[in-house]
PDB file of C-alpha atoms in Angstrom:
ATOM      1  CA  MET C  27     -16.434  20.513   2.521  1.00 50.00           C
ATOM      2  CA  LYS C  28     -17.495  22.286   5.591  1.00 43.00           C
ATOM      3  CA  HIS C  29     -16.535  21.098   9.035  1.00 42.00           C
ATOM      4  CA  ASP C  30     -18.431  22.530  12.019  1.00 42.00           C
ATOM      5  CA  GLN C  31     -17.018  20.671  14.816  1.00 37.00           C
ATOM      6  CA  THR C  32     -13.706  21.494  16.643  1.00 34.00           C
ATOM      7  CA  VAL C  33     -11.529  18.349  17.077  1.00 31.00           C
ATOM      8  CA  PRO C  34      -7.727  17.872  17.828  1.00 32.00           C
ATOM      9  CA  GLN C  35      -5.883  18.206  14.611  1.00 33.00           C
ATOM     10  CA  ALA C  36      -5.190  14.681  13.300  1.00 32.00           C
ATOM     11  CA  ARG C  37      -1.739  13.536  12.386  1.00 34.00           C
ATOM     12  CA  ALA C  38      -0.719  13.711   8.706  1.00 36.00           C
ATOM     13  CA  ILE C  39      -1.447  10.779   6.607  1.00 33.00           C
ATOM     14  CA  THR C  40       1.488   8.643   5.617  1.00 37.00           C
ATOM     15  CA  ARG C  41       2.197   6.734   2.476  1.00 32.00           C
ATOM     16  CA  ARG C  42       1.950   3.571   4.794  1.00 36.00           C
ATOM     17  CA  ASP C  43      -1.612   4.671   5.782  1.00 35.00           C
ATOM     18  CA  VAL C  44      -2.489   4.698   2.091  1.00 30.00           C
ATOM     19  CA  ILE C  45      -0.940   1.440   1.194  1.00 29.00           C
ATOM     20  CA  ALA C  46      -2.667  -0.197   4.370  1.00 33.00           C
ATOM     21  CA  GLY C  47      -6.099   0.587   2.952  1.00 32.00           C
ATOM     22  CA  THR C  48      -5.638  -0.622  -0.589  1.00 29.00           C
ATOM     23  CA  VAL C  49      -7.071  -4.096  -0.221  1.00 28.00           C
ATOM     24  CA  TRP C  50     -10.907  -4.247  -1.001  1.00 29.00           C
ATOM     25  CA  PHE C  51     -12.777  -5.491   1.950  1.00 30.00           C
ATOM     26  CA  GLY C  52      -9.890  -6.977   3.999  1.00 32.00           C
ATOM     27  CA  ALA C  53     -10.105  -8.864   7.131  1.00 34.00           C
ATOM     28  CA  ALA C  54     -11.772  -6.119   9.233  1.00 35.00           C
ATOM     29  CA  GLY C  55     -14.513  -5.840   6.600  1.00 37.00           C
ATOM     30  CA  ALA C  56     -14.974  -9.593   6.557  1.00 36.00           C
ATOM     31  CA  ALA C  57     -15.137  -9.871  10.294  1.00 38.00           C
ATOM     32  CA  ARG C  58     -17.870  -7.014  10.248  1.00 38.00           C
ATOM     33  CA  GLY C  59     -19.850  -8.827   7.670  1.00 43.00           C
ATOM     34  CA  TRP C  60     -22.669  -6.677   6.114  1.00 46.00           C
ATOM     35  CA  GLU C  61     -22.761  -4.124   8.954  1.00 63.00           C
ATOM     36  CA  ALA C  62     -22.456  -0.478   7.897  1.00 74.00           C
ATOM     37  CA  VAL C  63     -18.921   0.816   8.260  1.00 73.00           C
ATOM     38  CA  LEU C  64     -20.093   4.226   9.643  1.00 78.00           C
ATOM     39  CA  PRO C  65     -23.377   5.555  10.926  1.00 88.00           C
ATOM     40  CA  VAL C  66     -24.082   7.795   8.017  1.00 93.00           C
ATOM     41  CA  THR C  67     -27.118   9.963   8.571  1.00 94.00           C
ATOM     42  CA  GLY C  68     -27.564  11.649   5.115  1.00 96.00           C
ATOM     43  CA  LEU C  69     -26.022  13.215   2.112  1.00 97.00           C
ATOM     44  CA  ASP C  70     -24.596  16.272   3.636  1.00 97.00           C
ATOM     45  CA  HIS C  71     -23.406  17.899   0.391  1.00 98.00           C
ATOM     46  CA  VAL C  72     -22.607  17.424  -3.270  1.00 98.00           C
ATOM     47  CA  ASN C  73     -19.919  19.430  -4.759  1.00 98.00           C
ATOM     48  CA  ILE C  74     -19.610  20.421  -8.602  1.00 98.00           C
ATOM     49  CA  ARG C  75     -17.122  21.844 -10.690  1.00 97.00           C
ATOM     50  CA  ALA C  76     -17.717  24.608 -13.078  1.00 98.00           C
ATOM     51  CA  PRO C  77     -15.330  26.885 -15.263  1.00 97.00           C
ATOM     52  CA  ASP C  78     -17.226  30.116 -13.951  1.00 97.00           C
ATOM     53  CA  VAL C  79     -17.938  29.551 -10.391  1.00 97.00           C
ATOM     54  CA  ARG C  80     -19.750  32.951  -9.845  1.00 96.00           C
ATOM     55  CA  ARG C  81     -22.129  32.256 -12.900  1.00 96.00           C
ATOM     56  CA  ALA C  82     -22.886  28.858 -11.477  1.00 97.00           C
ATOM     57  CA  ALA C  83     -23.607  30.247  -7.968  1.00 97.00           C
ATOM     58  CA  GLU C  84     -25.860  32.785  -9.493  1.00 96.00           C
ATOM     59  CA  PHE C  85     -27.696  30.192 -11.489  1.00 96.00           C
ATOM     60  CA  TYR C  86     -28.314  27.876  -8.479  1.00 97.00           C
ATOM     61  CA  ALA C  87     -29.039  30.976  -6.211  1.00 96.00           C
ATOM     62  CA  LYS C  88     -32.013  32.024  -8.483  1.00 96.00           C
ATOM     63  CA  LEU C  89     -33.405  28.294  -8.022  1.00 97.00           C
ATOM     64  CA  PHE C  90     -32.697  27.849  -4.487  1.00 97.00           C
ATOM     65  CA  GLY C  91     -30.773  30.289  -2.693  1.00 92.00           C
ATOM     66  CA  THR C  92     -32.124  31.177   0.569  1.00 91.00           C
ATOM     67  CA  GLN C  93     -28.504  31.184   1.806  1.00 95.00           C
ATOM     68  CA  VAL C  94     -25.590  31.721  -0.529  1.00 96.00           C
ATOM     69  CA  SER C  95     -21.989  31.837   0.856  1.00 97.00           C
ATOM     70  CA  GLN C  96     -18.577  32.571  -0.678  1.00 97.00           C
ATOM     71  CA  ALA C  97     -15.128  31.515   0.487  1.00 96.00           C
ATOM     72  CA  LYS C  98     -12.619  33.198  -1.553  1.00 95.00           C
ATOM     73  CA  ASN C  99      -9.477  31.114  -1.178  1.00 93.00           C
ATOM     74  CA  ALA C 100     -10.148  27.541   0.045  1.00 92.00           C
ATOM     75  CA  PHE C 101      -9.755  23.808  -0.674  1.00 89.00           C
ATOM     76  CA  ALA C 102     -12.710  22.102  -2.130  1.00 90.00           C
ATOM     77  CA  SER C 103     -11.449  18.560  -1.575  1.00 87.00           C
ATOM     78  CA  ALA C 104      -8.683  16.216  -1.036  1.00 78.00           C
ATOM     79  CA  GLY C 105      -5.972  16.842  -3.719  1.00 77.00           C
ATOM     80  CA  SER C 106      -7.609  19.908  -4.973  1.00 85.00           C
ATOM     81  CA  ARG C 107      -5.853  23.400  -5.098  1.00 85.00           C
ATOM     82  CA  ARG C 108      -7.057  26.506  -3.409  1.00 90.00           C
ATOM     83  CA  GLY C 109      -9.530  28.558  -5.130  1.00 94.00           C
ATOM     84  CA  GLU C 110     -12.887  30.521  -4.965  1.00 97.00           C
ATOM     85  CA  LEU C 111     -15.744  28.426  -3.681  1.00 97.00           C
ATOM     86  CA  TRP C 112     -19.499  28.895  -3.539  1.00 98.00           C
ATOM     87  CA  PHE C 113     -22.058  27.337  -1.501  1.00 98.00           C
ATOM     88  CA  VAL C 114     -25.913  27.252  -1.863  1.00 97.00           C
ATOM     89  CA  LYS C 115     -27.888  25.932   0.951  1.00 97.00           C
ATOM     90  CA  LEU C 116     -30.541  23.330  -0.006  1.00 97.00           C
ATOM     91  CA  GLY C 117     -32.657  22.892   3.121  1.00 96.00           C
ATOM     92  CA  GLN C 118     -30.920  20.189   5.244  1.00 95.00           C
ATOM     93  CA  SER C 119     -28.191  19.697   2.417  1.00 97.00           C
ATOM     94  CA  SER C 120     -26.071  22.230   0.490  1.00 97.00           C
ATOM     95  CA  LEU C 121     -24.358  22.485  -2.829  1.00 98.00           C
ATOM     96  CA  ALA C 122     -20.994  23.462  -3.132  1.00 98.00           C
ATOM     97  CA  ILE C 123     -19.341  24.887  -6.259  1.00 98.00           C
ATOM     98  CA  SER C 124     -15.525  24.711  -7.011  1.00 97.00           C
ATOM     99  CA  PRO C 125     -13.664  25.801 -10.160  1.00 97.00           C
ATOM    100  CA  THR C 126     -12.510  23.253 -12.762  1.00 96.00           C
ATOM    101  CA  ALA C 127      -8.723  22.831 -13.016  1.00 91.00           C
ATOM    102  CA  PRO C 128      -6.940  22.971 -16.322  1.00 90.00           C
ATOM    103  CA  GLY C 129      -8.156  20.042 -18.570  1.00 91.00           C
ATOM    104  CA  GLU C 130     -11.162  19.170 -16.183  1.00 93.00           C
ATOM    105  CA  LYS C 131     -14.775  18.955 -17.297  1.00 96.00           C
ATOM    106  CA  PRO C 132     -17.879  20.269 -15.492  1.00 98.00           C
ATOM    107  CA  GLY C 133     -19.432  17.843 -13.330  1.00 97.00           C
ATOM    108  CA  ILE C 134     -19.702  16.393  -9.742  1.00 97.00           C
ATOM    109  CA  ASP C 135     -16.297  16.641  -8.109  1.00 96.00           C
ATOM    110  CA  HIS C 136     -17.312  14.793  -4.791  1.00 96.00           C
ATOM    111  CA  PHE C 137     -20.148  14.198  -2.378  1.00 97.00           C
ATOM    112  CA  CYS C 138     -20.279  14.109   1.465  1.00 97.00           C
ATOM    113  CA  PHE C 139     -21.758  11.479   3.801  1.00 96.00           C
ATOM    114  CA  GLY C 140     -22.808  13.135   7.130  1.00 96.00           C
ATOM    115  CA  VAL C 141     -21.803  11.026   9.980  1.00 94.00           C
ATOM    116  CA  ASP C 142     -23.039  11.481  13.535  1.00 90.00           C
ATOM    117  CA  GLY C 143     -20.134  12.057  16.098  1.00 90.00           C
ATOM    118  CA  PHE C 144     -17.631  12.062  13.410  1.00 90.00           C
ATOM    119  CA  ASN C 145     -13.907  11.826  14.217  1.00 88.00           C
ATOM    120  CA  ARG C 146     -11.419  11.266  11.651  1.00 86.00           C
ATOM    121  CA  ASP C 147      -8.742   9.452  14.012  1.00 84.00           C
ATOM    122  CA  ALA C 148     -11.511   7.380  15.801  1.00 84.00           C
ATOM    123  CA  MET C 149     -13.276   6.445  12.300  1.00 82.00           C
ATOM    124  CA  ARG C 150     -10.171   5.468  10.469  1.00 78.00           C
ATOM    125  CA  PRO C 151      -9.838   2.036  11.899  1.00 78.00           C
ATOM    126  CA  ARG C 152     -13.520   1.344  10.869  1.00 77.00           C
ATOM    127  CA  VAL C 153     -12.608   1.851   7.265  1.00 75.00           C
ATOM    128  CA  ALA C 154      -9.382  -0.148   7.239  1.00 69.00           C
ATOM    129  CA  GLY C 155     -11.039  -2.835   5.141  1.00 64.00           C
ATOM    130  CA  LEU C 156     -11.959  -0.317   2.493  1.00 62.00           C
ATOM    131  CA  ASN C 157      -9.857   0.842  -0.308  1.00 57.00           C
ATOM    132  CA  LEU C 158      -8.707   4.012   1.574  1.00 55.00           C
ATOM    133  CA  GLN C 159      -7.096   6.128  -1.162  1.00 57.00           C
ATOM    134  CA  ILE C 160      -6.041   9.424   0.431  1.00 51.00           C
ATOM    135  CA  ASP C 161      -5.404  12.261  -2.196  1.00 51.00           C
ATOM    136  CA  ARG C 162      -3.591  14.614   0.161  1.00 51.00           C
ATOM    137  CA  THR C 163      -1.048  13.657   2.977  1.00 46.00           C
ATOM    138  CA  ASP C 164      -2.747  16.624   5.171  1.00 49.00           C
ATOM    139  CA  PRO C 165      -6.394  16.828   4.116  1.00 55.00           C
ATOM    140  CA  PRO C 166      -8.263  19.900   5.230  1.00 57.00           C
ATOM    141  CA  GLY C 167     -10.336  19.701   8.376  1.00 71.00           C
ATOM    142  CA  ASN C 168     -11.782  16.719  10.321  1.00 82.00           C
ATOM    143  CA  ASN C 169     -12.848  14.652   7.170  1.00 87.00           C
ATOM    144  CA  LEU C 170     -11.920  11.354   5.881  1.00 87.00           C
ATOM    145  CA  TRP C 171     -11.516  10.963   2.048  1.00 87.00           C
ATOM    146  CA  THR C 172     -12.017   7.773  -0.010  1.00 86.00           C
ATOM    147  CA  ARG C 173     -12.767   6.590  -3.554  1.00 88.00           C
ATOM    148  CA  ASP C 174     -15.310   3.932  -4.579  1.00 91.00           C
ATOM    149  CA  PRO C 175     -14.309   1.306  -7.363  1.00 91.00           C
ATOM    150  CA  ALA C 176     -15.494   3.786 -10.172  1.00 94.00           C
ATOM    151  CA  GLY C 177     -13.187   6.467  -8.810  1.00 92.00           C
ATOM    152  CA  HIS C 178     -15.788   8.799  -7.299  1.00 94.00           C
ATOM    153  CA  LEU C 179     -14.385  10.896  -4.414  1.00 92.00           C
ATOM    154  CA  ILE C 180     -16.318  10.649  -1.218  1.00 93.00           C
ATOM    155  CA  GLN C 181     -16.030  12.952   1.835  1.00 93.00           C
ATOM    156  CA  PHE C 182     -17.021  11.725   5.303  1.00 92.00           C
ATOM    157  CA  SER C 183     -17.474  14.413   7.903  1.00 93.00           C
ATOM    158  CA  ALA C 184     -19.707  15.577  10.618  1.00 93.00           C
ATOM    159  CA  PRO C 185     -23.132  16.749   9.449  1.00 92.00           C
ATOM    160  CA  GLN C 186     -23.414  20.539   8.853  1.00 89.00           C
ATOM    161  CA  ASN C 187     -24.563  22.880  11.564  1.00 90.00           C
ATOM    162  CA  PRO C 188     -27.919  24.312  10.500  1.00 88.00           C
ATOM    163  CA  ALA C 189     -27.213  27.354  12.578  1.00 90.00           C
ATOM    164  CA  ARG C 190     -24.237  28.177  10.555  1.00 93.00           C
ATOM    165  CA  ALA C 191     -23.732  29.531   6.912  1.00 94.00           C
ATOM    166  CA  PRO C 192     -23.028  26.662   4.355  1.00 95.00           C
ATOM    167  CA  GLY C 193     -19.193  26.409   3.983  1.00 94.00           C
ATOM    168  CA  ALA C 194     -18.618  28.268   7.154  1.00 93.00           C
ATOM    169  CA  GLY C 195     -16.045  25.475   8.072  1.00 90.00           C
ATOM    170  CA  VAL C 196     -13.676  26.726   5.165  1.00 91.00           C
ATOM    171  CA  GLY C 197     -14.256  30.317   5.436  1.00 92.00           C
ATOM    172  CA  GLY C 198     -17.527  30.803   3.752  1.00 95.00           C
ATOM    173  CA  VAL C 199     -19.217  33.975   4.369  1.00 95.00           C
ATOM    174  CA  LEU C 200     -22.729  34.884   3.561  1.00 96.00           C
ATOM    175  CA  VAL C 201     -23.254  37.253   0.567  1.00 95.00           C
ATOM    176  CA  GLU C 202     -26.607  38.844  -0.834  1.00 90.00           C
ATOM    177  CA  THR C 203     -28.399  36.426  -3.076  1.00 81.00           C
ATOM    178  CA  PRO C 204     -29.062  37.796  -6.575  1.00 70.00           C
ATOM    179  CA  GLY C 205     -32.578  38.130  -7.904  1.00 65.00           C
ATOM    180  CA  GLY C 206     -34.471  38.046  -4.685  1.00 78.00           C
ATOM    181  CA  GLU C 207     -36.477  35.305  -3.603  1.00 90.00           C
ATOM    182  CA  PRO C 208     -35.542  31.990  -5.165  1.00 96.00           C
ATOM    183  CA  ALA C 209     -37.797  30.086  -7.449  1.00 97.00           C
ATOM    184  CA  PHE C 210     -37.916  27.005  -5.391  1.00 98.00           C
ATOM    185  CA  GLN C 211     -37.955  26.146  -1.611  1.00 97.00           C
ATOM    186  CA  ALA C 212     -35.455  23.326  -1.248  1.00 98.00           C
ATOM    187  CA  THR C 213     -35.755  20.700   1.460  1.00 97.00           C
ATOM    188  CA  ARG C 214     -32.503  18.517   0.904  1.00 97.00           C
ATOM    189  CA  ILE C 215     -30.587  16.649  -1.821  1.00 98.00           C
ATOM    190  CA  THR C 216     -33.088  13.783  -2.100  1.00 98.00           C
ATOM    191  CA  GLN C 217     -31.104  11.553  -4.630  1.00 98.00           C
ATOM    192  CA  LEU C 218     -27.482  11.221  -6.052  1.00 98.00           C
ATOM    193  CA  THR C 219     -27.141   8.891  -9.055  1.00 98.00           C
ATOM    194  CA  LEU C 220     -23.554   7.674  -9.847  1.00 98.00           C
ATOM    195  CA  ALA C 221     -22.188   5.998 -13.010  1.00 97.00           C
ATOM    196  CA  ALA C 222     -20.666   2.582 -12.289  1.00 96.00           C
ATOM    197  CA  PRO C 223     -19.044   0.962 -15.056  1.00 94.00           C
ATOM    198  CA  LYS C 224     -18.634  -2.206 -12.849  1.00 95.00           C
ATOM    199  CA  PHE C 225     -22.050  -2.207 -11.158  1.00 95.00           C
ATOM    200  CA  GLU C 226     -21.538  -5.236  -8.848  1.00 95.00           C
ATOM    201  CA  LEU C 227     -18.149  -3.931  -7.448  1.00 93.00           C
ATOM    202  CA  SER C 228     -19.534  -0.464  -6.798  1.00 94.00           C
ATOM    203  CA  ALA C 229     -22.886  -1.991  -5.316  1.00 95.00           C
ATOM    204  CA  SER C 230     -20.683  -4.140  -2.934  1.00 92.00           C
ATOM    205  CA  TYR C 231     -18.652  -1.222  -1.919  1.00 90.00           C
ATOM    206  CA  TYR C 232     -21.867   0.601  -0.848  1.00 94.00           C
ATOM    207  CA  ARG C 233     -23.319  -2.240   0.883  1.00 92.00           C
ATOM    208  CA  LYS C 234     -20.207  -2.306   3.159  1.00 87.00           C
ATOM    209  CA  VAL C 235     -20.280   1.462   3.860  1.00 90.00           C
ATOM    210  CA  LEU C 236     -23.977   1.999   4.242  1.00 93.00           C
ATOM    211  CA  GLY C 237     -25.134  -1.463   5.432  1.00 91.00           C
ATOM    212  CA  GLN C 238     -26.703  -4.205   3.332  1.00 92.00           C
ATOM    213  CA  GLU C 239     -29.992  -3.373   4.933  1.00 94.00           C
ATOM    214  CA  ALA C 240     -29.980   0.080   3.492  1.00 96.00           C
ATOM    215  CA  GLU C 241     -30.171  -1.542  -0.199  1.00 97.00           C
ATOM    216  CA  GLY C 242     -33.588  -1.371  -1.523  1.00 96.00           C
ATOM    217  CA  VAL C 243     -35.469  -4.240  -3.450  1.00 95.00           C
ATOM    218  CA  ARG C 244     -33.789  -2.828  -6.818  1.00 94.00           C
ATOM    219  CA  LYS C 245     -30.115  -3.408  -6.377  1.00 96.00           C
ATOM    220  CA  GLY C 246     -27.900  -0.587  -6.485  1.00 97.00           C
ATOM    221  CA  ARG C 247     -30.394   1.787  -4.563  1.00 98.00           C
ATOM    222  CA  PHE C 248     -29.404   2.841  -1.046  1.00 98.00           C
ATOM    223  CA  ARG C 249     -31.247   4.651   1.781  1.00 97.00           C
ATOM    224  CA  VAL C 250     -28.975   7.515   3.064  1.00 97.00           C
ATOM    225  CA  GLY C 251     -30.968   9.098   5.945  1.00 96.00           C
ATOM    226  CA  LEU C 252     -33.871  10.627   4.077  1.00 96.00           C
ATOM    227  CA  SER C 253     -32.043  10.701   0.636  1.00 98.00           C
ATOM    228  CA  GLU C 254     -31.055   7.862  -1.859  1.00 98.00           C
ATOM    229  CA  LEU C 255     -27.828   6.976  -3.345  1.00 98.00           C
ATOM    230  CA  VAL C 256     -28.349   5.168  -6.691  1.00 98.00           C
ATOM    231  CA  VAL C 257     -25.348   3.382  -8.519  1.00 97.00           C
ATOM    232  CA  GLY C 258     -26.236   2.692 -12.180  1.00 92.00           C
ATOM    233  CA  PRO C 259     -24.993   1.793 -15.667  1.00 87.00           C
ATOM    234  CA  ALA C 260     -22.206   4.388 -17.002  1.00 78.00           C
ATOM    235  CA  SER C 261     -24.607   5.034 -19.924  1.00 79.00           C
ATOM    236  CA  GLY C 262     -27.265   6.493 -17.570  1.00 78.00           C
ATOM    237  CA  GLY C 263     -25.118   9.580 -16.612  1.00 90.00           C
ATOM    238  CA  GLU C 264     -24.780  11.340 -13.268  1.00 96.00           C
ATOM    239  CA  TYR C 265     -26.959  13.785 -11.562  1.00 97.00           C
ATOM    240  CA  PHE C 266     -28.266  14.979  -8.278  1.00 98.00           C
ATOM    241  CA  ARG C 267     -31.993  15.669  -7.247  1.00 98.00           C
ATOM    242  CA  VAL C 268     -33.069  18.475  -5.196  1.00 98.00           C
ATOM    243  CA  GLY C 269     -36.353  17.866  -3.263  1.00 98.00           C
ATOM    244  CA  VAL C 270     -38.577  21.039  -3.106  1.00 98.00           C
ATOM    245  CA  ALA C 271     -41.745  21.901  -1.068  1.00 97.00           C
ATOM    246  CA  SER C 272     -45.042  21.424  -2.861  1.00 96.00           C
ATOM    247  CA  PHE C 273     -43.374  19.937  -5.759  1.00 98.00           C
ATOM    248  CA  ASP C 274     -45.755  20.000  -9.018  1.00 97.00           C
ATOM    249  CA  PRO C 275     -43.953  18.967 -12.388  1.00 97.00           C
ATOM    250  CA  SER C 276     -45.880  21.452 -14.547  1.00 96.00           C
ATOM    251  CA  THR C 277     -45.192  24.350 -12.319  1.00 97.00           C
ATOM    252  CA  THR C 278     -41.688  23.470 -12.051  1.00 97.00           C
ATOM    253  CA  MET C 279     -41.148  23.203 -15.897  1.00 97.00           C
ATOM    254  CA  SER C 280     -42.815  26.433 -16.103  1.00 96.00           C
ATOM    255  CA  LYS C 281     -40.534  28.179 -13.568  1.00 96.00           C
ATOM    256  CA  LEU C 282     -37.429  26.957 -15.443  1.00 97.00           C
ATOM    257  CA  LYS C 283     -38.380  28.120 -18.634  1.00 94.00           C
ATOM    258  CA  THR C 284     -39.148  31.483 -17.085  1.00 93.00           C
ATOM    259  CA  LEU C 285     -35.661  31.517 -15.633  1.00 93.00           C
ATOM    260  CA  GLY C 286     -34.308  30.906 -19.133  1.00 93.00           C
ATOM    261  CA  VAL C 287     -33.501  27.173 -18.527  1.00 94.00           C
ATOM    262  CA  ALA C 288     -33.892  25.441 -21.976  1.00 81.00           C
ATOM    263  CA  ALA C 289     -31.356  22.510 -22.087  1.00 76.00           C
ATOM    264  CA  GLY C 290     -32.837  19.116 -21.718  1.00 83.00           C
ATOM    265  CA  ILE C 291     -36.040  19.845 -19.640  1.00 95.00           C
ATOM    266  CA  VAL C 292     -37.652  16.400 -19.447  1.00 96.00           C
ATOM    267  CA  ARG C 293     -40.615  15.639 -17.293  1.00 96.00           C
ATOM    268  CA  GLU C 294     -40.100  12.192 -15.444  1.00 92.00           C
ATOM    269  CA  LYS C 295     -42.387  10.308 -13.280  1.00 87.00           C
ATOM    270  CA  ASN C 296     -41.248  11.877  -9.895  1.00 94.00           C
ATOM    271  CA  ALA C 297     -38.969  14.745 -11.172  1.00 97.00           C
ATOM    272  CA  VAL C 298     -38.182  17.178 -13.783  1.00 98.00           C
ATOM    273  CA  SER C 299     -34.801  16.757 -15.323  1.00 97.00           C
ATOM    274  CA  PHE C 300     -32.570  19.679 -16.974  1.00 97.00           C
ATOM    275  CA  HIS C 301     -29.039  20.797 -17.514  1.00 96.00           C
ATOM    276  CA  ASP C 302     -27.287  23.853 -15.687  1.00 97.00           C
ATOM    277  CA  PRO C 303     -25.498  26.366 -17.861  1.00 96.00           C
ATOM    278  CA  ASP C 304     -22.366  24.126 -17.748  1.00 97.00           C
ATOM    279  CA  GLY C 305     -24.211  21.026 -19.044  1.00 96.00           C
ATOM    280  CA  ILE C 306     -24.429  19.315 -15.438  1.00 97.00           C
ATOM    281  CA  GLN C 307     -27.458  17.245 -15.138  1.00 96.00           C
ATOM    282  CA  VAL C 308     -29.786  18.228 -12.215  1.00 97.00           C
ATOM    283  CA  GLN C 309     -33.336  17.129 -11.214  1.00 98.00           C
ATOM    284  CA  ILE C 310     -36.021  18.800  -9.068  1.00 98.00           C
ATOM    285  CA  GLY C 311     -38.584  16.658  -7.308  1.00 98.00           C
ATOM    286  CA  GLY C 312     -40.503  16.065  -4.250  1.00 94.00           C
TER     287      GLY C 312
END
């Protein structure tokens, strides 16, 4: 969602571009074998959709908000409409919040892989063997947008500049955070779990994008810098995990209850799981 590097404006993507990328793992991918398509360095941000973006931003600000930004009229993703966006810095990552469109349910809108030295025109040939589904003929900023086999929207972009406010690339401006100091000191988004109705098809996609060596002993779990992408059965749901300093499950549960969080708090092995006011599942862990 944010784009901190200045690059020459790429040409508009044509219908021919879209068609050219619609064959799974074509000749370019086959020639490349299991080598990662792009030098992904981490999970840059996760974007969630909420019916009331201000309410959602206030909720996450109370949890993690050392820096909170607002963009009053910007695009959240390829194919989206302009709207009010909010951003909450999560250490080395960030959470973006965009409004639901009519008929949409709250949930994960898209996520972004940070890529060192990213340039859309230079990187496009490297993903020519993937199913490149572009949702806008002129996507905003220096980005590349694709969809995995399960339909998850993925953004590739340069890693965010830690010296700038979250969302600065689309006009995000720092605002006063509500409620004083946040309850937790976030370090980064440490895990993103996605539902994959056709597990092996999705896992094969991420082996190509991230490299086979990124997959752990348990199939469908991929290292993404210091974070992890998990592809699982659809019945397991989708959620993101925020790592916090000095994580302690008991203390975390107590703080969440103090903040009025009551929906689905569950203590797990390495995290505490709960639901935000819009029903989106979130985890806090180490």
